[in-house]
Amino acid sequence: MRKVFEDLGDKLELVVVPDIEKEGAFDEAVKGVDAVVHMASPYHFGAVDPAELIDPAIRGTLSILQSALKYGTNIRRIVITTSTAAMVRPTNTPIVFTEDDWNDASIQEVKEKSRDAPGYIKYFASKTLAERAAFDFVEKNKESIGWDLVTIAPPYIFGPMINELSSPSSANASLAEWYQAILESAKSPEELKTSGNAWADVRDIALAHVRAIQQPEAEGRITVSADSFNWHDWVDVVHSLNPSPYPPNSYVQSDPSYDPKTAVRLLNFDTTKARRVLGIDKYISMEQSARDMLEDFRSRGW
């Protein structure tokens, strides 16, 4: 981090919090700060016990809010990274989700199936429960706190990385899946054409967090999403890049029968609030994000 932000010099202060679930973990860190952005939450689909994801998601969130309540006398705003995973529900027909939607279905499925619930459902439940816990905490303590709460809800996050990584599999889950789909042919031709989600570039998501601190009128949940996609949309994009960061035969093969104009994309998100409140009305394009990711991968020797 010091290397990445070396231009800041001694303006950058780092504090290590060994265990975010521990009571009082953030007590010292919140003293003297004006705003908090809380992004830490386990994100992987390999958990067997749901508590492996749910407990740190909830406790980590509540831990920093409790520290802010006790010692954050200067704090005026807290921004928490949630996820559109806390908003969606199973669907066979296209839906545009809004900030008012909650993924209660994932919580119910984890209650019913426990360890047998799919990994992604356990993650969805963890994000839903953690975000709800945050808003419940604010409501319960509204007479005692001097700050307000904003949550930023992104979908899949793509784009170049700034952290040190040894391999694509150690990247964030969204990016690892992108790499596997595009460069390792991990998805079947049918999956490429019919499955997907929504996405945004990491730099737009970062900007949203900064704006959420800066804009006085920001409040509640704000969804930040560039657009919906099927995986084959990305296949078409990488094959269109000229010059291409990789030889074209490095990418999964494009299916000429795929028509992006008629393809069905099941989820999308209403980003009216992000545009109105945060002033985010233009997003980094798929072409730019894809090129920057591929050039980043190549620079790492992948």
PDB file of C-alpha atoms in Angstrom:
ATOM      1  CA  MET A   1       0.000   0.000   0.000  1.00  0.00           C
ATOM      2  CA  ARG A   2       2.858   2.393   0.756  1.00  0.00           C
ATOM      3  CA  LYS A   3       4.322   1.667  -2.673  1.00  0.00           C
ATOM      4  CA  VAL A   4       1.006   2.208  -4.474  1.00  0.00           C
ATOM      5  CA  PHE A   5       0.322   5.474  -2.651  1.00  0.00           C
ATOM      6  CA  GLU A   6       3.900   6.670  -2.239  1.00  0.00           C
ATOM      7  CA  ASP A   7       2.944  10.135  -3.553  1.00  0.00           C
ATOM      8  CA  LEU A   8       1.011  10.691  -0.316  1.00  0.00           C
ATOM      9  CA  GLY A   9       4.146  10.306   1.798  1.00  0.00           C
ATOM     10  CA  ASP A  10       3.475  10.644   5.508  1.00  0.00           C
ATOM     11  CA  LYS A  11      -0.146  11.653   4.842  1.00  0.00           C
ATOM     12  CA  LEU A  12      -0.922   7.931   4.618  1.00  0.00           C
ATOM     13  CA  GLU A  13      -1.136   6.205   7.990  1.00  0.00           C
ATOM     14  CA  LEU A  14      -1.662   2.449   8.182  1.00  0.00           C
ATOM     15  CA  VAL A  15      -3.166   0.674  11.184  1.00  0.00           C
ATOM     16  CA  VAL A  16      -3.291  -3.106  11.281  1.00  0.00           C
ATOM     17  CA  VAL A  17      -6.463  -4.657  12.723  1.00  0.00           C
ATOM     18  CA  PRO A  18      -5.590  -8.340  13.239  1.00  0.00           C
ATOM     19  CA  ASP A  19      -9.134  -9.599  13.868  1.00  0.00           C
ATOM     20  CA  ILE A  20     -12.105  -7.515  12.771  1.00  0.00           C
ATOM     21  CA  GLU A  21     -14.534  -9.707  14.749  1.00  0.00           C
ATOM     22  CA  LYS A  22     -12.840  -9.005  18.084  1.00  0.00           C
ATOM     23  CA  GLU A  23     -14.659  -6.647  20.418  1.00  0.00           C
ATOM     24  CA  GLY A  24     -13.038  -3.221  20.320  1.00  0.00           C
ATOM     25  CA  ALA A  25     -10.977  -4.130  17.232  1.00  0.00           C
ATOM     26  CA  PHE A  26     -11.407  -0.681  15.688  1.00  0.00           C
ATOM     27  CA  ASP A  27     -11.424   1.406  18.872  1.00  0.00           C
ATOM     28  CA  GLU A  28      -8.035   3.002  18.244  1.00  0.00           C
ATOM     29  CA  ALA A  29      -8.406   3.181  14.469  1.00  0.00           C
ATOM     30  CA  VAL A  30     -11.546   5.354  14.534  1.00  0.00           C
ATOM     31  CA  LYS A  31     -10.167   8.016  16.852  1.00  0.00           C
ATOM     32  CA  GLY A  32      -9.677  11.344  15.099  1.00  0.00           C
ATOM     33  CA  VAL A  33     -11.047  10.304  11.700  1.00  0.00           C
ATOM     34  CA  ASP A  34     -13.847  12.145   9.898  1.00  0.00           C
ATOM     35  CA  ALA A  35     -15.209   9.291   7.772  1.00  0.00           C
ATOM     36  CA  VAL A  36     -15.022   5.513   7.587  1.00  0.00           C
ATOM     37  CA  VAL A  37     -15.228   3.228   4.567  1.00  0.00           C
ATOM     38  CA  HIS A  38     -15.722  -0.391   5.622  1.00  0.00           C
ATOM     39  CA  MET A  39     -15.066  -2.865   2.810  1.00  0.00           C
ATOM     40  CA  ALA A  40     -13.837  -5.999   4.594  1.00  0.00           C
ATOM     41  CA  SER A  41     -16.019  -9.099   4.287  1.00  0.00           C
ATOM     42  CA  PRO A  42     -15.114 -12.663   3.304  1.00  0.00           C
ATOM     43  CA  TYR A  43     -16.108 -13.385  -0.294  1.00  0.00           C
ATOM     44  CA  HIS A  44     -15.753 -16.920  -1.568  1.00  0.00           C
ATOM     45  CA  PHE A  45     -18.081 -19.781  -2.381  1.00  0.00           C
ATOM     46  CA  GLY A  46     -16.100 -22.539  -0.656  1.00  0.00           C
ATOM     47  CA  ALA A  47     -17.537 -22.206   2.861  1.00  0.00           C
ATOM     48  CA  VAL A  48     -19.053 -25.400   4.284  1.00  0.00           C
ATOM     49  CA  ASP A  49     -20.496 -23.948   7.473  1.00  0.00           C
ATOM     50  CA  PRO A  50     -22.573 -20.810   6.687  1.00  0.00           C
ATOM     51  CA  ALA A  51     -21.178 -19.221   9.853  1.00  0.00           C
ATOM     52  CA  GLU A  52     -17.764 -19.087   8.165  1.00  0.00           C
ATOM     53  CA  LEU A  53     -19.100 -16.254   6.014  1.00  0.00           C
ATOM     54  CA  ILE A  54     -22.010 -14.906   8.018  1.00  0.00           C
ATOM     55  CA  ASP A  55     -20.327 -14.417  11.396  1.00  0.00           C
ATOM     56  CA  PRO A  56     -17.353 -12.297  10.241  1.00  0.00           C
ATOM     57  CA  ALA A  57     -19.579 -10.324   7.868  1.00  0.00           C
ATOM     58  CA  ILE A  58     -21.960  -9.330  10.669  1.00  0.00           C
ATOM     59  CA  ARG A  59     -19.459  -9.056  13.513  1.00  0.00           C
ATOM     60  CA  GLY A  60     -16.937  -7.143  11.451  1.00  0.00           C
ATOM     61  CA  THR A  61     -19.590  -4.641  10.419  1.00  0.00           C
ATOM     62  CA  LEU A  62     -21.020  -4.235  13.913  1.00  0.00           C
ATOM     63  CA  SER A  63     -17.538  -4.045  15.412  1.00  0.00           C
ATOM     64  CA  ILE A  64     -16.597  -0.936  13.457  1.00  0.00           C
ATOM     65  CA  LEU A  65     -19.997   0.658  14.121  1.00  0.00           C
ATOM     66  CA  GLN A  66     -19.650   0.032  17.848  1.00  0.00           C
ATOM     67  CA  SER A  67     -16.163   1.539  17.852  1.00  0.00           C
ATOM     68  CA  ALA A  68     -17.490   4.543  15.934  1.00  0.00           C
ATOM     69  CA  LEU A  69     -20.291   4.930  18.477  1.00  0.00           C
ATOM     70  CA  LYS A  70     -17.876   4.884  21.412  1.00  0.00           C
ATOM     71  CA  TYR A  71     -14.781   6.650  20.117  1.00  0.00           C
ATOM     72  CA  GLY A  72     -15.532   8.187  16.709  1.00  0.00           C
ATOM     73  CA  THR A  73     -16.350  11.629  17.999  1.00  0.00           C
ATOM     74  CA  ASN A  74     -15.204  13.290  14.756  1.00  0.00           C
ATOM     75  CA  ILE A  75     -16.924  10.857  12.400  1.00  0.00           C
ATOM     76  CA  ARG A  76     -19.664  12.335  10.234  1.00  0.00           C
ATOM     77  CA  ARG A  77     -20.270   9.497   7.773  1.00  0.00           C
ATOM     78  CA  ILE A  78     -19.711   5.757   7.496  1.00  0.00           C
ATOM     79  CA  VAL A  79     -19.778   4.051   4.101  1.00  0.00           C
ATOM     80  CA  ILE A  80     -20.106   0.266   3.971  1.00  0.00           C
ATOM     81  CA  THR A  81     -19.570  -1.860   0.884  1.00  0.00           C
ATOM     82  CA  THR A  82     -22.520  -4.178   0.555  1.00  0.00           C
ATOM     83  CA  SER A  83     -23.367  -6.034  -2.670  1.00  0.00           C
ATOM     84  CA  THR A  84     -26.179  -6.455  -5.146  1.00  0.00           C
ATOM     85  CA  ALA A  85     -26.107 -10.012  -3.755  1.00  0.00           C
ATOM     86  CA  ALA A  86     -28.135  -8.526  -0.894  1.00  0.00           C
ATOM     87  CA  MET A  87     -30.813  -7.393  -3.361  1.00  0.00           C
ATOM     88  CA  VAL A  88     -31.416 -10.153  -5.905  1.00  0.00           C
ATOM     89  CA  ARG A  89     -33.730 -13.156  -5.906  1.00  0.00           C
ATOM     90  CA  PRO A  90     -34.059 -16.179  -8.194  1.00  0.00           C
ATOM     91  CA  THR A  91     -35.701 -15.367 -11.517  1.00  0.00           C
ATOM     92  CA  ASN A  92     -36.411 -16.928 -14.894  1.00  0.00           C
ATOM     93  CA  THR A  93     -37.528 -13.664 -16.435  1.00  0.00           C
ATOM     94  CA  PRO A  94     -35.610 -10.354 -16.660  1.00  0.00           C
ATOM     95  CA  ILE A  95     -35.869  -8.116 -13.575  1.00  0.00           C
ATOM     96  CA  VAL A  96     -34.530  -4.642 -12.820  1.00  0.00           C
ATOM     97  CA  PHE A  97     -33.779  -4.525  -9.093  1.00  0.00           C
ATOM     98  CA  THR A  98     -33.889  -1.350  -6.994  1.00  0.00           C
ATOM     99  CA  GLU A  99     -32.502  -0.238  -3.649  1.00  0.00           C
ATOM    100  CA  ASP A 100     -35.767  -1.361  -2.034  1.00  0.00           C
ATOM    101  CA  ASP A 101     -35.162  -5.039  -2.866  1.00  0.00           C
ATOM    102  CA  TRP A 102     -33.755  -7.452  -0.280  1.00  0.00           C
ATOM    103  CA  ASN A 103     -32.485 -10.994  -0.802  1.00  0.00           C
ATOM    104  CA  ASP A 104     -34.577 -12.637   1.906  1.00  0.00           C
ATOM    105  CA  ALA A 105     -34.715 -15.816  -0.180  1.00  0.00           C
ATOM    106  CA  SER A 106     -31.027 -16.522   0.484  1.00  0.00           C
ATOM    107  CA  ILE A 107     -31.485 -16.168   4.247  1.00  0.00           C
ATOM    108  CA  GLN A 108     -34.417 -18.566   4.184  1.00  0.00           C
ATOM    109  CA  GLU A 109     -32.511 -21.105   2.086  1.00  0.00           C
ATOM    110  CA  VAL A 110     -29.562 -21.057   4.490  1.00  0.00           C
ATOM    111  CA  LYS A 111     -31.952 -21.536   7.411  1.00  0.00           C
ATOM    112  CA  GLU A 112     -33.520 -24.536   5.704  1.00  0.00           C
ATOM    113  CA  LYS A 113     -30.426 -26.194   4.228  1.00  0.00           C
ATOM    114  CA  SER A 114     -27.618 -24.927   6.474  1.00  0.00           C
ATOM    115  CA  ARG A 115     -24.347 -26.570   5.364  1.00  0.00           C
ATOM    116  CA  ASP A 116     -26.084 -28.057   2.301  1.00  0.00           C
ATOM    117  CA  ALA A 117     -26.980 -24.665   0.846  1.00  0.00           C
ATOM    118  CA  PRO A 118     -24.963 -23.687  -2.255  1.00  0.00           C
ATOM    119  CA  GLY A 119     -21.834 -21.658  -1.528  1.00  0.00           C
ATOM    120  CA  TYR A 120     -23.046 -18.584  -3.356  1.00  0.00           C
ATOM    121  CA  ILE A 121     -26.293 -18.617  -1.356  1.00  0.00           C
ATOM    122  CA  LYS A 122     -24.305 -18.588   1.889  1.00  0.00           C
ATOM    123  CA  TYR A 123     -22.395 -15.553   0.616  1.00  0.00           C
ATOM    124  CA  PHE A 124     -25.620 -13.819  -0.485  1.00  0.00           C
ATOM    125  CA  ALA A 125     -27.098 -14.410   2.971  1.00  0.00           C
ATOM    126  CA  SER A 126     -23.977 -13.036   4.672  1.00  0.00           C
ATOM    127  CA  LYS A 127     -24.152  -9.765   2.731  1.00  0.00           C
ATOM    128  CA  THR A 128     -27.891  -9.391   3.292  1.00  0.00           C
ATOM    129  CA  LEU A 129     -27.658 -10.036   7.030  1.00  0.00           C
ATOM    130  CA  ALA A 130     -24.627  -7.762   7.486  1.00  0.00           C
ATOM    131  CA  GLU A 131     -26.246  -4.837   5.692  1.00  0.00           C
ATOM    132  CA  ARG A 132     -29.486  -5.256   7.600  1.00  0.00           C
ATOM    133  CA  ALA A 133     -27.525  -5.424  10.866  1.00  0.00           C
ATOM    134  CA  ALA A 134     -25.825  -2.121   9.991  1.00  0.00           C
ATOM    135  CA  PHE A 135     -29.074  -0.260   9.348  1.00  0.00           C
ATOM    136  CA  ASP A 136     -30.649  -1.825  12.451  1.00  0.00           C
ATOM    137  CA  PHE A 137     -27.669  -0.622  14.525  1.00  0.00           C
ATOM    138  CA  VAL A 138     -28.084   2.930  13.239  1.00  0.00           C
ATOM    139  CA  GLU A 139     -31.816   2.907  13.955  1.00  0.00           C
ATOM    140  CA  LYS A 140     -31.272   1.552  17.454  1.00  0.00           C
ATOM    141  CA  ASN A 141     -28.591   4.132  18.291  1.00  0.00           C
ATOM    142  CA  LYS A 142     -29.829   7.119  16.292  1.00  0.00           C
ATOM    143  CA  GLU A 143     -30.082   9.322  19.387  1.00  0.00           C
ATOM    144  CA  SER A 144     -26.438   8.680  20.308  1.00  0.00           C
ATOM    145  CA  ILE A 145     -24.528   8.829  17.012  1.00  0.00           C
ATOM    146  CA  GLY A 146     -23.234  11.904  15.230  1.00  0.00           C
ATOM    147  CA  TRP A 147     -22.815  10.206  11.854  1.00  0.00           C
ATOM    148  CA  ASP A 148     -24.998   8.775   9.132  1.00  0.00           C
ATOM    149  CA  LEU A 149     -24.684   5.564   7.129  1.00  0.00           C
ATOM    150  CA  VAL A 150     -24.422   4.932   3.386  1.00  0.00           C
ATOM    151  CA  THR A 151     -24.061   1.512   1.769  1.00  0.00           C
ATOM    152  CA  ILE A 152     -22.679   1.053  -1.738  1.00  0.00           C
ATOM    153  CA  ALA A 153     -24.026  -1.984  -3.601  1.00  0.00           C
ATOM    154  CA  PRO A 154     -21.868  -3.127  -6.535  1.00  0.00           C
ATOM    155  CA  PRO A 155     -22.380  -6.247  -8.673  1.00  0.00           C
ATOM    156  CA  TYR A 156     -19.426  -8.154 -10.229  1.00  0.00           C
ATOM    157  CA  ILE A 157     -16.334  -5.947  -9.969  1.00  0.00           C
ATOM    158  CA  PHE A 158     -13.866  -6.127 -12.847  1.00  0.00           C
ATOM    159  CA  GLY A 159     -10.876  -4.007 -13.888  1.00  0.00           C
ATOM    160  CA  PRO A 160      -7.112  -3.833 -13.244  1.00  0.00           C
ATOM    161  CA  MET A 161      -5.678  -4.679  -9.836  1.00  0.00           C
ATOM    162  CA  ILE A 162      -3.255  -2.746  -7.637  1.00  0.00           C
ATOM    163  CA  ASN A 163      -2.499  -5.489  -5.115  1.00  0.00           C
ATOM    164  CA  GLU A 164       0.244  -8.093  -5.330  1.00  0.00           C
ATOM    165  CA  LEU A 165      -1.027 -11.505  -6.431  1.00  0.00           C
ATOM    166  CA  SER A 166       0.763 -14.728  -7.247  1.00  0.00           C
ATOM    167  CA  SER A 167      -1.806 -16.168  -9.666  1.00  0.00           C
ATOM    168  CA  PRO A 168      -5.230 -15.490 -11.224  1.00  0.00           C
ATOM    169  CA  SER A 169      -6.877 -17.833  -8.725  1.00  0.00           C
ATOM    170  CA  SER A 170      -5.792 -15.546  -5.878  1.00  0.00           C
ATOM    171  CA  ALA A 171      -7.566 -12.525  -7.396  1.00  0.00           C
ATOM    172  CA  ASN A 172     -10.914 -11.313  -6.107  1.00  0.00           C
ATOM    173  CA  ALA A 173     -13.709 -13.765  -6.904  1.00  0.00           C
ATOM    174  CA  SER A 174     -15.272 -11.675  -9.691  1.00  0.00           C
ATOM    175  CA  LEU A 175     -11.977 -11.198 -11.487  1.00  0.00           C
ATOM    176  CA  ALA A 176     -10.899 -14.813 -11.025  1.00  0.00           C
ATOM    177  CA  GLU A 177     -14.148 -15.945 -12.641  1.00  0.00           C
ATOM    178  CA  TRP A 178     -13.621 -13.514 -15.547  1.00  0.00           C
ATOM    179  CA  TYR A 179     -10.113 -14.833 -16.139  1.00  0.00           C
ATOM    180  CA  GLN A 180     -11.289 -18.446 -16.028  1.00  0.00           C
ATOM    181  CA  ALA A 181     -14.211 -17.773 -18.378  1.00  0.00           C
ATOM    182  CA  ILE A 182     -12.278 -15.775 -20.978  1.00  0.00           C
ATOM    183  CA  LEU A 183      -8.754 -17.224 -20.868  1.00  0.00           C
ATOM    184  CA  GLU A 184      -9.267 -20.736 -19.493  1.00  0.00           C
ATOM    185  CA  SER A 185     -12.557 -21.713 -21.191  1.00  0.00           C
ATOM    186  CA  ALA A 186     -14.041 -22.634 -17.803  1.00  0.00           C
ATOM    187  CA  LYS A 187     -17.647 -22.127 -18.950  1.00  0.00           C
ATOM    188  CA  SER A 188     -19.523 -24.197 -21.499  1.00  0.00           C
ATOM    189  CA  PRO A 189     -20.669 -22.548 -24.760  1.00  0.00           C
ATOM    190  CA  GLU A 190     -24.232 -22.608 -23.436  1.00  0.00           C
ATOM    191  CA  GLU A 191     -23.223 -20.984 -20.128  1.00  0.00           C
ATOM    192  CA  LEU A 192     -21.397 -18.240 -21.998  1.00  0.00           C
ATOM    193  CA  LYS A 193     -24.536 -17.416 -23.976  1.00  0.00           C
ATOM    194  CA  THR A 194     -27.153 -17.683 -21.218  1.00  0.00           C
ATOM    195  CA  SER A 195     -25.525 -16.890 -17.859  1.00  0.00           C
ATOM    196  CA  GLY A 196     -24.195 -13.624 -16.527  1.00  0.00           C
ATOM    197  CA  ASN A 197     -24.953 -10.840 -14.081  1.00  0.00           C
ATOM    198  CA  ALA A 198     -24.235  -7.106 -13.905  1.00  0.00           C
ATOM    199  CA  TRP A 199     -20.837  -5.478 -13.581  1.00  0.00           C
ATOM    200  CA  ALA A 200     -18.864  -2.302 -12.931  1.00  0.00           C
ATOM    201  CA  ASP A 201     -15.203  -1.377 -13.155  1.00  0.00           C
ATOM    202  CA  VAL A 202     -13.342  -1.194  -9.854  1.00  0.00           C
ATOM    203  CA  ARG A 203     -12.375   2.422 -10.552  1.00  0.00           C
ATOM    204  CA  ASP A 204     -16.020   3.461 -10.820  1.00  0.00           C
ATOM    205  CA  ILE A 205     -16.813   1.613  -7.595  1.00  0.00           C
ATOM    206  CA  ALA A 206     -13.909   3.391  -5.878  1.00  0.00           C
ATOM    207  CA  LEU A 207     -15.207   6.736  -7.116  1.00  0.00           C
ATOM    208  CA  ALA A 208     -18.654   5.908  -5.736  1.00  0.00           C
ATOM    209  CA  HIS A 209     -17.180   5.343  -2.279  1.00  0.00           C
ATOM    210  CA  VAL A 210     -15.353   8.664  -2.382  1.00  0.00           C
ATOM    211  CA  ARG A 211     -18.458  10.509  -3.578  1.00  0.00           C
ATOM    212  CA  ALA A 212     -20.515   8.797  -0.864  1.00  0.00           C
ATOM    213  CA  ILE A 213     -18.250  10.463   1.688  1.00  0.00           C
ATOM    214  CA  GLN A 214     -18.215  13.843  -0.043  1.00  0.00           C
ATOM    215  CA  GLN A 215     -21.869  14.361  -0.968  1.00  0.00           C
ATOM    216  CA  PRO A 216     -23.902  15.604   2.021  1.00  0.00           C
ATOM    217  CA  GLU A 217     -27.178  14.297   0.554  1.00  0.00           C
ATOM    218  CA  ALA A 218     -25.934  10.705   0.221  1.00  0.00           C
ATOM    219  CA  GLU A 219     -27.931   8.355   2.445  1.00  0.00           C
ATOM    220  CA  GLY A 220     -29.113   4.772   2.661  1.00  0.00           C
ATOM    221  CA  ARG A 221     -28.276   2.190   0.011  1.00  0.00           C
ATOM    222  CA  ILE A 222     -26.921   3.245  -3.390  1.00  0.00           C
ATOM    223  CA  THR A 223     -26.529   0.775  -6.261  1.00  0.00           C
ATOM    224  CA  VAL A 224     -23.565   1.315  -8.587  1.00  0.00           C
ATOM    225  CA  SER A 225     -23.624  -0.797 -11.761  1.00  0.00           C
ATOM    226  CA  ALA A 226     -22.466  -0.167 -15.326  1.00  0.00           C
ATOM    227  CA  ASP A 227     -24.720  -2.681 -17.085  1.00  0.00           C
ATOM    228  CA  SER A 228     -25.886  -6.274 -17.263  1.00  0.00           C
ATOM    229  CA  PHE A 229     -23.970  -8.915 -19.235  1.00  0.00           C
ATOM    230  CA  ASN A 230     -23.927 -12.451 -20.475  1.00  0.00           C
ATOM    231  CA  TRP A 231     -20.451 -13.936 -20.426  1.00  0.00           C
ATOM    232  CA  HIS A 232     -20.439 -14.109 -24.211  1.00  0.00           C
ATOM    233  CA  ASP A 233     -20.636 -10.310 -24.312  1.00  0.00           C
ATOM    234  CA  TRP A 234     -17.133 -10.289 -22.821  1.00  0.00           C
ATOM    235  CA  VAL A 235     -16.020 -12.930 -25.335  1.00  0.00           C
ATOM    236  CA  ASP A 236     -17.128 -10.631 -28.154  1.00  0.00           C
ATOM    237  CA  VAL A 237     -15.370  -7.662 -26.555  1.00  0.00           C
ATOM    238  CA  VAL A 238     -11.958  -9.317 -26.159  1.00  0.00           C
ATOM    239  CA  HIS A 239     -12.074 -10.605 -29.740  1.00  0.00           C
ATOM    240  CA  SER A 240     -12.819  -7.063 -30.954  1.00  0.00           C
ATOM    241  CA  LEU A 241      -9.773  -5.469 -29.302  1.00  0.00           C
ATOM    242  CA  ASN A 242      -7.246  -4.221 -31.831  1.00  0.00           C
ATOM    243  CA  PRO A 243      -4.432  -4.390 -31.054  1.00  0.00           C
ATOM    244  CA  SER A 244      -5.094  -7.224 -28.647  1.00  0.00           C
ATOM    245  CA  PRO A 245      -3.020  -7.622 -25.457  1.00  0.00           C
ATOM    246  CA  TYR A 246      -2.990 -11.400 -26.079  1.00  0.00           C
ATOM    247  CA  PRO A 247      -3.006 -13.426 -29.311  1.00  0.00           C
ATOM    248  CA  PRO A 248      -6.673 -13.875 -30.322  1.00  0.00           C
ATOM    249  CA  ASN A 249      -6.407 -17.657 -30.001  1.00  0.00           C
ATOM    250  CA  SER A 250      -5.701 -17.160 -26.272  1.00  0.00           C
ATOM    251  CA  TYR A 251      -9.367 -16.341 -25.685  1.00  0.00           C
ATOM    252  CA  VAL A 252     -12.315 -18.695 -25.490  1.00  0.00           C
ATOM    253  CA  GLN A 253     -13.818 -19.174 -28.931  1.00  0.00           C
ATOM    254  CA  SER A 254     -16.656 -16.897 -29.983  1.00  0.00           C
ATOM    255  CA  ASP A 255     -19.950 -18.482 -31.039  1.00  0.00           C
ATOM    256  CA  PRO A 256     -21.260 -16.798 -34.222  1.00  0.00           C
ATOM    257  CA  SER A 257     -24.819 -17.817 -33.316  1.00  0.00           C
ATOM    258  CA  TYR A 258     -24.800 -15.488 -30.296  1.00  0.00           C
ATOM    259  CA  ASP A 259     -26.687 -12.273 -30.990  1.00  0.00           C
ATOM    260  CA  PRO A 260     -26.177  -9.672 -28.248  1.00  0.00           C
ATOM    261  CA  LYS A 261     -29.165  -7.678 -29.516  1.00  0.00           C
ATOM    262  CA  THR A 262     -31.652 -10.498 -28.857  1.00  0.00           C
ATOM    263  CA  ALA A 263     -29.879 -12.233 -25.943  1.00  0.00           C
ATOM    264  CA  VAL A 264     -31.799 -12.368 -22.663  1.00  0.00           C
ATOM    265  CA  ARG A 265     -30.045 -10.923 -19.613  1.00  0.00           C
ATOM    266  CA  LEU A 266     -31.898 -11.821 -16.444  1.00  0.00           C
ATOM    267  CA  LEU A 267     -30.734  -9.138 -14.020  1.00  0.00           C
ATOM    268  CA  ASN A 268     -30.091  -5.472 -14.093  1.00  0.00           C
ATOM    269  CA  PHE A 269     -30.177  -2.669 -11.541  1.00  0.00           C
ATOM    270  CA  ASP A 270     -31.734   0.766 -11.343  1.00  0.00           C
ATOM    271  CA  THR A 271     -28.844   3.221 -10.863  1.00  0.00           C
ATOM    272  CA  THR A 272     -30.935   6.388 -10.817  1.00  0.00           C
ATOM    273  CA  LYS A 273     -29.871   7.176  -7.251  1.00  0.00           C
ATOM    274  CA  ALA A 274     -26.145   6.849  -8.039  1.00  0.00           C
ATOM    275  CA  ARG A 275     -26.611   9.270 -10.917  1.00  0.00           C
ATOM    276  CA  ARG A 276     -28.705  11.733  -8.921  1.00  0.00           C
ATOM    277  CA  VAL A 277     -26.821  11.663  -5.614  1.00  0.00           C
ATOM    278  CA  LEU A 278     -23.268  10.680  -6.518  1.00  0.00           C
ATOM    279  CA  GLY A 279     -23.151  12.249  -9.971  1.00  0.00           C
ATOM    280  CA  ILE A 280     -22.050   8.990 -11.570  1.00  0.00           C
ATOM    281  CA  ASP A 281     -23.662   9.087 -15.000  1.00  0.00           C
ATOM    282  CA  LYS A 282     -20.894   7.615 -17.139  1.00  0.00           C
ATOM    283  CA  TYR A 283     -19.151   4.304 -16.542  1.00  0.00           C
ATOM    284  CA  ILE A 284     -15.915   2.817 -17.836  1.00  0.00           C
ATOM    285  CA  SER A 285     -16.788   0.761 -20.917  1.00  0.00           C
ATOM    286  CA  MET A 286     -16.504  -2.997 -21.320  1.00  0.00           C
ATOM    287  CA  GLU A 287     -13.831  -2.434 -23.954  1.00  0.00           C
ATOM    288  CA  GLN A 288     -11.693  -0.241 -21.681  1.00  0.00           C
ATOM    289  CA  SER A 289     -12.128  -2.492 -18.665  1.00  0.00           C
ATOM    290  CA  ALA A 290     -11.319  -5.631 -20.687  1.00  0.00           C
ATOM    291  CA  ARG A 291      -8.217  -4.091 -22.248  1.00  0.00           C
ATOM    292  CA  ASP A 292      -6.937  -2.827 -18.902  1.00  0.00           C
ATOM    293  CA  MET A 293      -7.530  -6.215 -17.254  1.00  0.00           C
ATOM    294  CA  LEU A 294      -5.758  -8.109 -20.024  1.00  0.00           C
ATOM    295  CA  GLU A 295      -2.798  -5.738 -20.020  1.00  0.00           C
ATOM    296  CA  ASP A 296      -2.630  -6.093 -16.236  1.00  0.00           C
ATOM    297  CA  PHE A 297      -2.666  -9.899 -16.502  1.00  0.00           C
ATOM    298  CA  ARG A 298       0.058  -9.844 -19.143  1.00  0.00           C
ATOM    299  CA  SER A 299       2.258  -7.527 -17.058  1.00  0.00           C
ATOM    300  CA  ARG A 300       2.067 -10.077 -14.245  1.00  0.00           C
ATOM    301  CA  GLY A 301       3.231 -12.867 -16.505  1.00  0.00           C
ATOM    302  CA  TRP A 302      -0.128 -14.636 -16.566  1.00  0.00           C
TER     303      TRP A 302
END
